[in-house]
CSV table of C-alpha atoms and ligand atoms in Angstrom, one decimal:
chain,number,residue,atom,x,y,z
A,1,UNK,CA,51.2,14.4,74.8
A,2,UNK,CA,51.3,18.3,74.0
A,3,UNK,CA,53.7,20.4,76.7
A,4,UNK,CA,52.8,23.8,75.6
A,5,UNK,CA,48.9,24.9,75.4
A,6,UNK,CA,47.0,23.1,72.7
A,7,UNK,CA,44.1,24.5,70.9
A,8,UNK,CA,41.6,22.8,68.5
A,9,UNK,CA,40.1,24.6,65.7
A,10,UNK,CA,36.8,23.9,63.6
A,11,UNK,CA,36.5,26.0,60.6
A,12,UNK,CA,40.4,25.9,60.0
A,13,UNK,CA,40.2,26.3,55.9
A,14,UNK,CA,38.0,28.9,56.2
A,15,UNK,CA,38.9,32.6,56.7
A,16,UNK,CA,38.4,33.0,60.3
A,17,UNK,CA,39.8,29.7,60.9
A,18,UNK,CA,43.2,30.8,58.9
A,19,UNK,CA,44.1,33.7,60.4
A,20,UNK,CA,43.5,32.3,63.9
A,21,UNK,CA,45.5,29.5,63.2
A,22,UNK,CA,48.6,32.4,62.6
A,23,UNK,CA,47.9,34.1,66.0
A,24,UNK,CA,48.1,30.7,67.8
A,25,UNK,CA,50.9,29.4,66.4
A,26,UNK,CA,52.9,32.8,66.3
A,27,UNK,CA,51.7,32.6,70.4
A,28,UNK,CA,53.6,29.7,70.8
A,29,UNK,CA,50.7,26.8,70.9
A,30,UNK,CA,49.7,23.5,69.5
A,31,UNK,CA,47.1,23.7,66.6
A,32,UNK,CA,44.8,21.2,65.4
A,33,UNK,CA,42.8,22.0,62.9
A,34,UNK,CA,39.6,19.9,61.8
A,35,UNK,CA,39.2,19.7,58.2
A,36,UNK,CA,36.1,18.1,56.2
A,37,UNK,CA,36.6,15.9,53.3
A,38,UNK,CA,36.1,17.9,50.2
A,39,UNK,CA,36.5,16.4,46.5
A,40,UNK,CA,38.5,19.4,45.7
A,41,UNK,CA,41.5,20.3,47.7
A,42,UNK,CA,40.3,23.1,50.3
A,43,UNK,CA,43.3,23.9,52.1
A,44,UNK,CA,44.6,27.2,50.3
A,45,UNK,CA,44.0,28.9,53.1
A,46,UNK,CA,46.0,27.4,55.4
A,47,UNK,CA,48.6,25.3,52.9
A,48,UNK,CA,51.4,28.2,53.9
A,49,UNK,CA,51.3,26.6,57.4
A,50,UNK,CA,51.5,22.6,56.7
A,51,UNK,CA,52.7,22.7,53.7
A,52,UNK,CA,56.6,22.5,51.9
A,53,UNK,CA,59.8,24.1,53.7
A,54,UNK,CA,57.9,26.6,55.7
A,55,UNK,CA,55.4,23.8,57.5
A,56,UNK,CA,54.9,24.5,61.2
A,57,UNK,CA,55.8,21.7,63.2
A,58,UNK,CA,53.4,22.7,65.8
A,59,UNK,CA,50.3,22.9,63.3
A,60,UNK,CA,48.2,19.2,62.9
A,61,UNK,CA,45.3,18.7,60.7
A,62,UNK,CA,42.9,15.9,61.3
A,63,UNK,CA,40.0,14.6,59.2
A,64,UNK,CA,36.0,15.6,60.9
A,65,UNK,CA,33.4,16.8,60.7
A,66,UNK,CA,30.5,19.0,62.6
A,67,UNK,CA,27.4,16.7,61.8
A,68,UNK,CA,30.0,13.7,63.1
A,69,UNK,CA,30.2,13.1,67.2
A,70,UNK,CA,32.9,10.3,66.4
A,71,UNK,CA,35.2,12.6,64.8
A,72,UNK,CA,35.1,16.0,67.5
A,73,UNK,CA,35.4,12.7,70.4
A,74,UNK,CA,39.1,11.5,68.9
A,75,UNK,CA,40.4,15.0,67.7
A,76,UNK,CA,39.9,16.0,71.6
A,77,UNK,CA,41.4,12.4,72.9
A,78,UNK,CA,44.2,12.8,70.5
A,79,UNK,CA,44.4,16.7,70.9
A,80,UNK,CA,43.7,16.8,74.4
A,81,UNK,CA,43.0,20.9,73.6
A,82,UNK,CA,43.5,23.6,76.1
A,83,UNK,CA,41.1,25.8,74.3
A,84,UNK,CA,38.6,25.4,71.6
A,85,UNK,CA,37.7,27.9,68.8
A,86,UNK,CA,34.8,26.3,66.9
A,87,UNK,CA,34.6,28.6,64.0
A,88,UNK,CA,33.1,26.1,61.9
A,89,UNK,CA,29.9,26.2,59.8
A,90,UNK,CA,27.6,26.8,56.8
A,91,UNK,CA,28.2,30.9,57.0
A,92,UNK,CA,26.0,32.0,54.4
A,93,UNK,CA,23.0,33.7,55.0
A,94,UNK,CA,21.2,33.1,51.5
A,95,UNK,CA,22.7,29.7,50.6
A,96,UNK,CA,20.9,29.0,54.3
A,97,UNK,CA,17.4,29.7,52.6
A,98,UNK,CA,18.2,27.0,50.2
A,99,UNK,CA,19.5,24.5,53.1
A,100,UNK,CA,17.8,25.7,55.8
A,101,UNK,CA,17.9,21.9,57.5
A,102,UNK,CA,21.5,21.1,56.8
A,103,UNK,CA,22.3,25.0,58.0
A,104,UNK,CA,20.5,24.1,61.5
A,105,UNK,CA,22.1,20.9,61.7
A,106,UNK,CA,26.0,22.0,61.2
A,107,UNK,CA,25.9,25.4,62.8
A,108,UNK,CA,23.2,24.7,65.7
A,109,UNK,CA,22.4,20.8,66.4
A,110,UNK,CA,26.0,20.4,66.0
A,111,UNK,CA,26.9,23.0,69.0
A,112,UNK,CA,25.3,20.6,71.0
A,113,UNK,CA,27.0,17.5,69.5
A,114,UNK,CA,30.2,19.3,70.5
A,115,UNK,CA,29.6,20.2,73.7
A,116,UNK,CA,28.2,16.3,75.0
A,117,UNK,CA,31.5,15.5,73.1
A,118,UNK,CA,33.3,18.2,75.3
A,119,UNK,CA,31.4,16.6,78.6
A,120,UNK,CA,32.3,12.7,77.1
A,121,UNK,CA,35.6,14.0,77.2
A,122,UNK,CA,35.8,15.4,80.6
A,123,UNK,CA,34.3,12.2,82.2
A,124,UNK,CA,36.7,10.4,80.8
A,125,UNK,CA,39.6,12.1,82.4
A,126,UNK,CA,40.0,14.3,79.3
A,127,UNK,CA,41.1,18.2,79.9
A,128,UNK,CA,39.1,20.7,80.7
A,129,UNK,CA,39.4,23.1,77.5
A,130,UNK,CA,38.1,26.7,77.6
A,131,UNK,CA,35.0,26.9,74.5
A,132,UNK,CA,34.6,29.8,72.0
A,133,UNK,CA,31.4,29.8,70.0
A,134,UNK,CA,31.3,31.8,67.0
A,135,UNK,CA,28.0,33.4,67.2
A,136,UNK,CA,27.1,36.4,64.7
A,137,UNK,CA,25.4,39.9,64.5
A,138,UNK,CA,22.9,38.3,62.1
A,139,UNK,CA,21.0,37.0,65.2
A,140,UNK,CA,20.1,40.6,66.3
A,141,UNK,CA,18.2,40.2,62.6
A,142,UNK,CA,15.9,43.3,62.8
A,143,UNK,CA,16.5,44.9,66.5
A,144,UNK,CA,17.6,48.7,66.1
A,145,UNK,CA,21.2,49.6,66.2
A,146,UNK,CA,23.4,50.2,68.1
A,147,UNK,CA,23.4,46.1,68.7
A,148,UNK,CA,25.0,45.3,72.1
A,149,UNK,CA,25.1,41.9,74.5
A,150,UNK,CA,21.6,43.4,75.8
A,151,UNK,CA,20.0,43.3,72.5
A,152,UNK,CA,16.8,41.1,71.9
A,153,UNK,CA,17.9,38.6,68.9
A,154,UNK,CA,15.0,39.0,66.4
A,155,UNK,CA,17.1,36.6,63.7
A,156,UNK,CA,15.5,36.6,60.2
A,157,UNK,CA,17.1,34.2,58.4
A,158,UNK,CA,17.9,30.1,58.7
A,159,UNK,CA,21.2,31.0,59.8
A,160,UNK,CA,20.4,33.5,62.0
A,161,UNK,CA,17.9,30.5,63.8
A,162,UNK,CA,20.4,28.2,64.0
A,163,UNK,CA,23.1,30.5,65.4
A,164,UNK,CA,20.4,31.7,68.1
A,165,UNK,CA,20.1,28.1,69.1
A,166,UNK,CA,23.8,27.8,69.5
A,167,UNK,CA,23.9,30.9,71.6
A,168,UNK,CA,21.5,29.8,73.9
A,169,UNK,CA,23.1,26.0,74.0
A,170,UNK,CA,26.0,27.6,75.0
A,171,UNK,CA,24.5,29.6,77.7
A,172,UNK,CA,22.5,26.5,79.0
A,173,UNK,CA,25.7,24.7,78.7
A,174,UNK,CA,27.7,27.0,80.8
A,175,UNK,CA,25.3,27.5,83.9
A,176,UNK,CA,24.2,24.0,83.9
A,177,UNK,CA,27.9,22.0,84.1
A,178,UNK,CA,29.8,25.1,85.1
A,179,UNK,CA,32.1,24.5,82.1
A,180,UNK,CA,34.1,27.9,80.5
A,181,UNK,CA,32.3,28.6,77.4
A,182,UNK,CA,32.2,32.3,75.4
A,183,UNK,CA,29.6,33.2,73.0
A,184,UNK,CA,31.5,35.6,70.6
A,185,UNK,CA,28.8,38.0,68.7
A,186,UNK,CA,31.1,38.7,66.0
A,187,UNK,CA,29.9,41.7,63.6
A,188,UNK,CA,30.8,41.2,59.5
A,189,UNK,CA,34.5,40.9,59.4
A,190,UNK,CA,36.3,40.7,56.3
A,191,UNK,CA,39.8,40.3,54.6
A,192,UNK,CA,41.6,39.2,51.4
A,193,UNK,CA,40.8,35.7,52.7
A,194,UNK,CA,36.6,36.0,52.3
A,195,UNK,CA,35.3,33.7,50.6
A,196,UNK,CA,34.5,35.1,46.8
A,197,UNK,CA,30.7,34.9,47.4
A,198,UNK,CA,30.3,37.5,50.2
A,199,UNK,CA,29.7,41.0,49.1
A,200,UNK,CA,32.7,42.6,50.1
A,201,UNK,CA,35.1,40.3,48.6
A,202,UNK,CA,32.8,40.0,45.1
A,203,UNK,CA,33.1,43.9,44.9
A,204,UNK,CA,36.9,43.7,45.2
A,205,UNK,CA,37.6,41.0,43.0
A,206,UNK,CA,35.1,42.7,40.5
A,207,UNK,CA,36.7,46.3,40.9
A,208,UNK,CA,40.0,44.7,40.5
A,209,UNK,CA,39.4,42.4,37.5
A,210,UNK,CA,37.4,45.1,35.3
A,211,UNK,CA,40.3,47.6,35.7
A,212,UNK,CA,42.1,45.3,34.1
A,213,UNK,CA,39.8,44.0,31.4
A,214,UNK,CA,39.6,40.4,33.2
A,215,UNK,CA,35.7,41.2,33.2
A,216,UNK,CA,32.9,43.7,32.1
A,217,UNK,CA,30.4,43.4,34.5
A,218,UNK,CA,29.8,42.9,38.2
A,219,UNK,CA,25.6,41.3,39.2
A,220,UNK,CA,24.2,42.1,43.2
A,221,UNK,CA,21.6,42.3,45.0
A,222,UNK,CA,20.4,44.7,47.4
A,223,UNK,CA,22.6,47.9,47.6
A,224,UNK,CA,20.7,49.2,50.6
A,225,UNK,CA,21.6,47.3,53.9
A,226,UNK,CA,24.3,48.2,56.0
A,227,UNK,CA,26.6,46.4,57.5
A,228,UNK,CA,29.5,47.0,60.4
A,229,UNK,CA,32.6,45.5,58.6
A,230,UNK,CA,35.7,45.1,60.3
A,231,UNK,CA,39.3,43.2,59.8
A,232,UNK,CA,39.0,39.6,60.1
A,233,UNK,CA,42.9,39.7,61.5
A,234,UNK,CA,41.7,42.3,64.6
A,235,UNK,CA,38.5,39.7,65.2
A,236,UNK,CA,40.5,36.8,65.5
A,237,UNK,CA,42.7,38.3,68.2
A,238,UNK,CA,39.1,39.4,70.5
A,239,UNK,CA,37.7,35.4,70.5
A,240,UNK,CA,41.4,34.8,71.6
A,241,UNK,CA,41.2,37.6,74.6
A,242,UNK,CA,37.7,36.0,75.6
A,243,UNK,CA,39.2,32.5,76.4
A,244,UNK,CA,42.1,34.3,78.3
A,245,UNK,CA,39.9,35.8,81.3
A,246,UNK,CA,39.1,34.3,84.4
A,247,UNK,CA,35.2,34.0,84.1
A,248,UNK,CA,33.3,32.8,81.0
A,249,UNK,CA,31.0,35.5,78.9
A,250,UNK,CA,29.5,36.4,76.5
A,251,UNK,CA,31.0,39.9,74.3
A,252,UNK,CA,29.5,41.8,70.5
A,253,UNK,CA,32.8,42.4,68.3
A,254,UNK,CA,32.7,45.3,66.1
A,255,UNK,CA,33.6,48.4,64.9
A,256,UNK,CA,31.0,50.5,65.5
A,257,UNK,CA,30.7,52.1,61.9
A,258,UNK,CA,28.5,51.2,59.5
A,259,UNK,CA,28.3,51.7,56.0
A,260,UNK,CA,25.8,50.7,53.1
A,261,UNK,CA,26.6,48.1,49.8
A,262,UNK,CA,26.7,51.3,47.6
A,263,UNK,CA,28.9,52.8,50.2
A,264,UNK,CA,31.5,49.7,50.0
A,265,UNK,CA,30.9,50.4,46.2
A,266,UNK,CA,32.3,54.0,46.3
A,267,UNK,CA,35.0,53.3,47.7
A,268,UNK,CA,35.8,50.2,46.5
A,269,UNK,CA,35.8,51.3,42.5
A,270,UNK,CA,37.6,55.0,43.4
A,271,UNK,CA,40.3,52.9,44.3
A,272,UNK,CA,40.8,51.8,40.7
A,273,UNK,CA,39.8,54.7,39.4
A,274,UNK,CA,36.2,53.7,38.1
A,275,UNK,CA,32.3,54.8,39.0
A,276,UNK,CA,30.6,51.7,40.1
A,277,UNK,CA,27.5,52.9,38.5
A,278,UNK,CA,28.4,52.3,35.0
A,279,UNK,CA,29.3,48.2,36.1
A,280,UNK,CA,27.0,47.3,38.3
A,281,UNK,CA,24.1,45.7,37.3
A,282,UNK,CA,21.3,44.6,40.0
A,283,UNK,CA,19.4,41.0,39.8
A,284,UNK,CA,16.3,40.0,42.1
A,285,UNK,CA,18.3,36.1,42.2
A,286,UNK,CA,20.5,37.6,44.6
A,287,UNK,CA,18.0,38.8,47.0
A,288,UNK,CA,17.0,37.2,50.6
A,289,UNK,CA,13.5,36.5,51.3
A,290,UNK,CA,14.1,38.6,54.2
A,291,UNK,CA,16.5,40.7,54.6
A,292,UNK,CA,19.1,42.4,58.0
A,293,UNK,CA,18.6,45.9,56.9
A,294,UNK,CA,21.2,47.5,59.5
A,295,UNK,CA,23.3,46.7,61.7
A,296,UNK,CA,25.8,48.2,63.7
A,297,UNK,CA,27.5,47.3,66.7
A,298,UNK,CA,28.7,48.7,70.2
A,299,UNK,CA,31.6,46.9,71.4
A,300,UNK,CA,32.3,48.9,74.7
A,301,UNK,CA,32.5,45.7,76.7
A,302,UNK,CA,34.9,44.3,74.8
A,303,UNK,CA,36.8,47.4,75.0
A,304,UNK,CA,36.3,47.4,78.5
A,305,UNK,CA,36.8,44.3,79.6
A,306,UNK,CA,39.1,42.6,77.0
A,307,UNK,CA,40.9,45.7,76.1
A,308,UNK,CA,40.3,45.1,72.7
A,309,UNK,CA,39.7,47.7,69.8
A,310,UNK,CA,39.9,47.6,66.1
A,311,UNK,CA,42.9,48.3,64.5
A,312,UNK,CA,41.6,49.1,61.0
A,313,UNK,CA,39.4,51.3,59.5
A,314,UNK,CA,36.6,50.8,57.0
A,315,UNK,CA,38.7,52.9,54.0
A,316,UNK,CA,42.0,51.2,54.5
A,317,UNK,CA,40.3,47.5,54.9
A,318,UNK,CA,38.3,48.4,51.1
A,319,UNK,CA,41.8,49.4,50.0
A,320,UNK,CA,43.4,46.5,51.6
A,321,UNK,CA,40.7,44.1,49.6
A,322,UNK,CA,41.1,45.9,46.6
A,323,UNK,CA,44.8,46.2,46.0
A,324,UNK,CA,45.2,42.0,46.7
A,325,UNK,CA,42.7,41.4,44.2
A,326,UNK,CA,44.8,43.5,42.1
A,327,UNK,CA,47.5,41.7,42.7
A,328,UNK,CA,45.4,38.3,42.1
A,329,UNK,CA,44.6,39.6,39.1
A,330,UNK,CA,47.9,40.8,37.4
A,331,UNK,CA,49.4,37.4,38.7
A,332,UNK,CA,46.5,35.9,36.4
A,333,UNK,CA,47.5,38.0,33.3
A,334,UNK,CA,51.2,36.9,34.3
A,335,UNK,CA,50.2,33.0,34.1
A,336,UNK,CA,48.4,33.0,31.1
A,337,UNK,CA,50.7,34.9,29.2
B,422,NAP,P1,34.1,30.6,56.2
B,422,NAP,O1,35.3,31.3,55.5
B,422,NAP,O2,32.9,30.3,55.3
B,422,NAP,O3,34.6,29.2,56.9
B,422,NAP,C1,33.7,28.3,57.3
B,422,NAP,C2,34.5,27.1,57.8
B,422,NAP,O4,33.6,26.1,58.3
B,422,NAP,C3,35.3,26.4,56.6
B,422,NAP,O5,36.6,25.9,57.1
B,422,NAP,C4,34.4,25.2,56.2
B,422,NAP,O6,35.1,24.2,55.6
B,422,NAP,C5,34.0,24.8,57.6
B,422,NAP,N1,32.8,23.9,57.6
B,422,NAP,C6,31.6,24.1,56.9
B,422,NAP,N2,30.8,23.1,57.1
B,422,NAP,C7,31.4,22.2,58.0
B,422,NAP,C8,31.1,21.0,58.6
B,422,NAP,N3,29.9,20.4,58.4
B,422,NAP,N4,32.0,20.4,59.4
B,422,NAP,C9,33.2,21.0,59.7
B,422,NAP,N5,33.6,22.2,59.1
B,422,NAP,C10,32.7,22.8,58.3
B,422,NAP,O7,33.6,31.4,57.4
B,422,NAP,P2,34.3,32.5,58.3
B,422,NAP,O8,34.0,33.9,57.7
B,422,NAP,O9,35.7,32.1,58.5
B,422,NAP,O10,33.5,32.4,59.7
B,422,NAP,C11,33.8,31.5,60.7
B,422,NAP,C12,32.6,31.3,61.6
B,422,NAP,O11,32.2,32.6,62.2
B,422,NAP,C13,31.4,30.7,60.9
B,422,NAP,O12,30.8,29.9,61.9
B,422,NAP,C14,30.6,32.0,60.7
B,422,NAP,O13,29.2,31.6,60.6
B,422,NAP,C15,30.9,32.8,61.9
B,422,NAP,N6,30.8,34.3,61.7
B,422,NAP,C16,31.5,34.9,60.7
B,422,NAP,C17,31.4,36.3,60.5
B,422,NAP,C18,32.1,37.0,59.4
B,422,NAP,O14,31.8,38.1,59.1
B,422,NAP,N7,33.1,36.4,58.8
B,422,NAP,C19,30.7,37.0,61.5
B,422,NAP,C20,30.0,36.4,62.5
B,422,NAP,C21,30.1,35.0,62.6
B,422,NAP,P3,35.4,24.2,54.0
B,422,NAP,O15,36.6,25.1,53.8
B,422,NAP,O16,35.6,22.8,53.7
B,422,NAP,O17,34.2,24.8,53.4
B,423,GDD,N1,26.5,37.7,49.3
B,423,GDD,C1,25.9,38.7,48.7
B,423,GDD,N2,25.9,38.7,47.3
B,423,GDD,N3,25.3,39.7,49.4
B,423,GDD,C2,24.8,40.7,48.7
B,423,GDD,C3,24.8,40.8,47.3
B,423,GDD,C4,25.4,39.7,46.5
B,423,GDD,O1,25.5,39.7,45.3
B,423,GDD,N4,24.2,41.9,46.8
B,423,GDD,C5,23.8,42.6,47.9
B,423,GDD,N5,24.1,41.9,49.1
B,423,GDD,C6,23.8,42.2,50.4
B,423,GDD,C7,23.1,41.1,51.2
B,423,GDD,O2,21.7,41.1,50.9
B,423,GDD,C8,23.4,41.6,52.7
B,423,GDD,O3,22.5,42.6,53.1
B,423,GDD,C9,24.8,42.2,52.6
B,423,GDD,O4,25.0,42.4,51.2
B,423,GDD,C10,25.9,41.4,53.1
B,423,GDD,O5,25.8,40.1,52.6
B,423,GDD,P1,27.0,39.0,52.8
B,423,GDD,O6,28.3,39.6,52.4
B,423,GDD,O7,26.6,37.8,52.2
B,423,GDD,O8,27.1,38.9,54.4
B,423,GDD,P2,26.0,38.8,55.6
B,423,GDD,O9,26.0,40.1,56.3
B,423,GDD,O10,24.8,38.2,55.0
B,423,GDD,O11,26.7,37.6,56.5
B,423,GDD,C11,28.0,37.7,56.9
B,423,GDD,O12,28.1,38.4,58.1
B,423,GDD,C12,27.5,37.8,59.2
B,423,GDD,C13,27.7,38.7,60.4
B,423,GDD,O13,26.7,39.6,60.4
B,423,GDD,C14,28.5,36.2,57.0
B,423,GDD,O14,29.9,36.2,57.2
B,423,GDD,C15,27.9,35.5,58.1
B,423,GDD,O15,28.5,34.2,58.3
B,423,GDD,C16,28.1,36.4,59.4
B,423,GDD,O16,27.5,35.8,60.5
């Protein structure tokens, strides 16, 4: 059995999942992260933790998965978690108007297989572990900005749906058994570490790989919408803070800026040196049958409560992006000669 505090984390390969896996350990706890079966190996994300002379004794990985009650019921037994981050989940928007039903079931039907796992566990002399939910500024869909806890959700997309219906499980979940459980409303958040098909990171990668001649071109969507993009290393730390105060709640994560696409553009390609408008190219394939036009949030209760602020600004987290996909890229020339 664990001494020190224990936390279980869903979502563990992914970016979120990584980068609170560092904070944890580097706080001193036991991590055990939940990884799905994949064909492919998905662990590069996390492989600098379990992996070779550098593995962290205190970091576990265990085979699960969200549409699966057996497997969240033994990696609890087995964990015996202090806390719970569950940060796993089909997180695109778009793809989610192609699955729509396999988006409700893993990121809201799923919420609610977790937490009758979470009661299972508690009935059977289990212990009592603080939730986080990782809900998202998508559900405030079309509600003006600024977007804070008092905000209507108007969600426009499948994702959006099922994340609402998480929310709310977690809510009903909370008065009805009394048990600590935080909603996190997490505004975009991004990093070297996004996954290649979110807009950020596909600007970076492109700006980085046509300045040097890995690529011509770079295909989106809709330049329009704006977003409130912050660090994913600065969110990480605020769904951390929830779970460390004495009552349960619910708190919006953000920067409070936002910016457009063609804005993340700008700055993105001055960084190498290049105007985005002779690359880009726009294609109607890439558009969402409805669309979050602008979001931006306002955080002061986080800031109040959890003491928690962003540390990094829109123009050095573009730069940020930029320069490791630079680095990706050169390290490609490198390797193939
Ligand atoms: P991500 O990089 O796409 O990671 C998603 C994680 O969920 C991955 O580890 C993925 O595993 C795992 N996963 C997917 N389906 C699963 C299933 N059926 N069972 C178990 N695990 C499953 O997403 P992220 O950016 O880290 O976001 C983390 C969470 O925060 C997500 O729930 C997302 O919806 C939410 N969120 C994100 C943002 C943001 O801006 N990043 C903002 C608000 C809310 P594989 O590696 O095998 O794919
Ligand atoms: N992905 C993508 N690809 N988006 C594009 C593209 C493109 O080629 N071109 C334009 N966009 C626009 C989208 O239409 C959207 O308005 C905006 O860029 C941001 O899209 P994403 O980067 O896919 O992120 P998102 O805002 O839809 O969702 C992310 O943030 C949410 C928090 O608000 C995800 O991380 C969600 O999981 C998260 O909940």
């Amino acid at each position: 059995m664990p001494t020190s505090r224990s936390a279980m984390i869903t979502g563990v390969t992914g970016q979120d999942g990584s980068y609170l896996a560092e904070l944890l350990l580097s706080k001193g706890y036991q991590v055990h992260g939940m990884v799905r079966r994949s064909s492919a190996f998905n662990t590069s994300r996390i492989d600098h933790l379990h992996m070779g002379g550098k593995a962290n004794p205190n970091f576990f990985l265990h085979y699960g998965d969200l549409a699966d009650a057996g497997s969240l019921r033994d990696i609890l037994d087995l964990a015996q978690p202090d806390e719970i981050y569950n940060l796993g989940g089909q997180s695109h928007v778009r793809v989610s108007f192609d699955q729509p039903e396999y988006t409700m079931e893993v990121n809201g039907t799923a919420v609610l297989r977790f937490l009758e796992a979470l009661r299972f566990h508690l009935k059977h002399g289990g212990k009592a572990a603080r939730f986080y939910q990782a809900g998202s500024s998508e559900m405030f869909g079309r509600a003006k900005p600024p977007q804070n806890e008092g905000t209507r959700f108007e969600p426009r997309s499948p994702y959006a749906v099922a994340k609402v219906a998480a929310h709310h499980e977690v809510v009903n979940y909370r008065e009805s058994y009394g048990l600590f459980l935080c909603n996190g409303i997490l505004f975009n958040h991004e990093s070297p570490r996004r996954g290649e098909n979110f807009v950020t990171r596909k600007i970076t990668r492109a700006a980085a790989r046509i300045k040097l001649g890995l690529e011509h071109r770079l295909t989106l969507g809709n330049l329009e919408p704006r977003r409130d993009w912050g660090f994913a290393g600065d969110y990480v730390e605020a769904m951390w803070r929830m779970l460390q105060q004495e009552e349960p709640d619910d708190y919006v994560i953000a920067t409070g800026v936002s910016n457009s696409i063609r804005g993340f553009l700008d700055l993105a390609f001055a960084t190498v040196g290049l105007d985005w408008h002779e690359f880009v190219d726009t294609d109607p394939r890439f558009l969402r049958p409805s669309e979050v036009d602008d979001i931006e949030g306002d955080a002061s209760k986080a800031r109040d409560l959890l003491g928690w602020k962003p540390t990094m600004d829109f123009a050095s987290l573009v730069e940020m992006m930029v320069e490791a996909d630079l680095e990706l890229a050169r390290t490609e020339i490198r390797t193939e000669g």
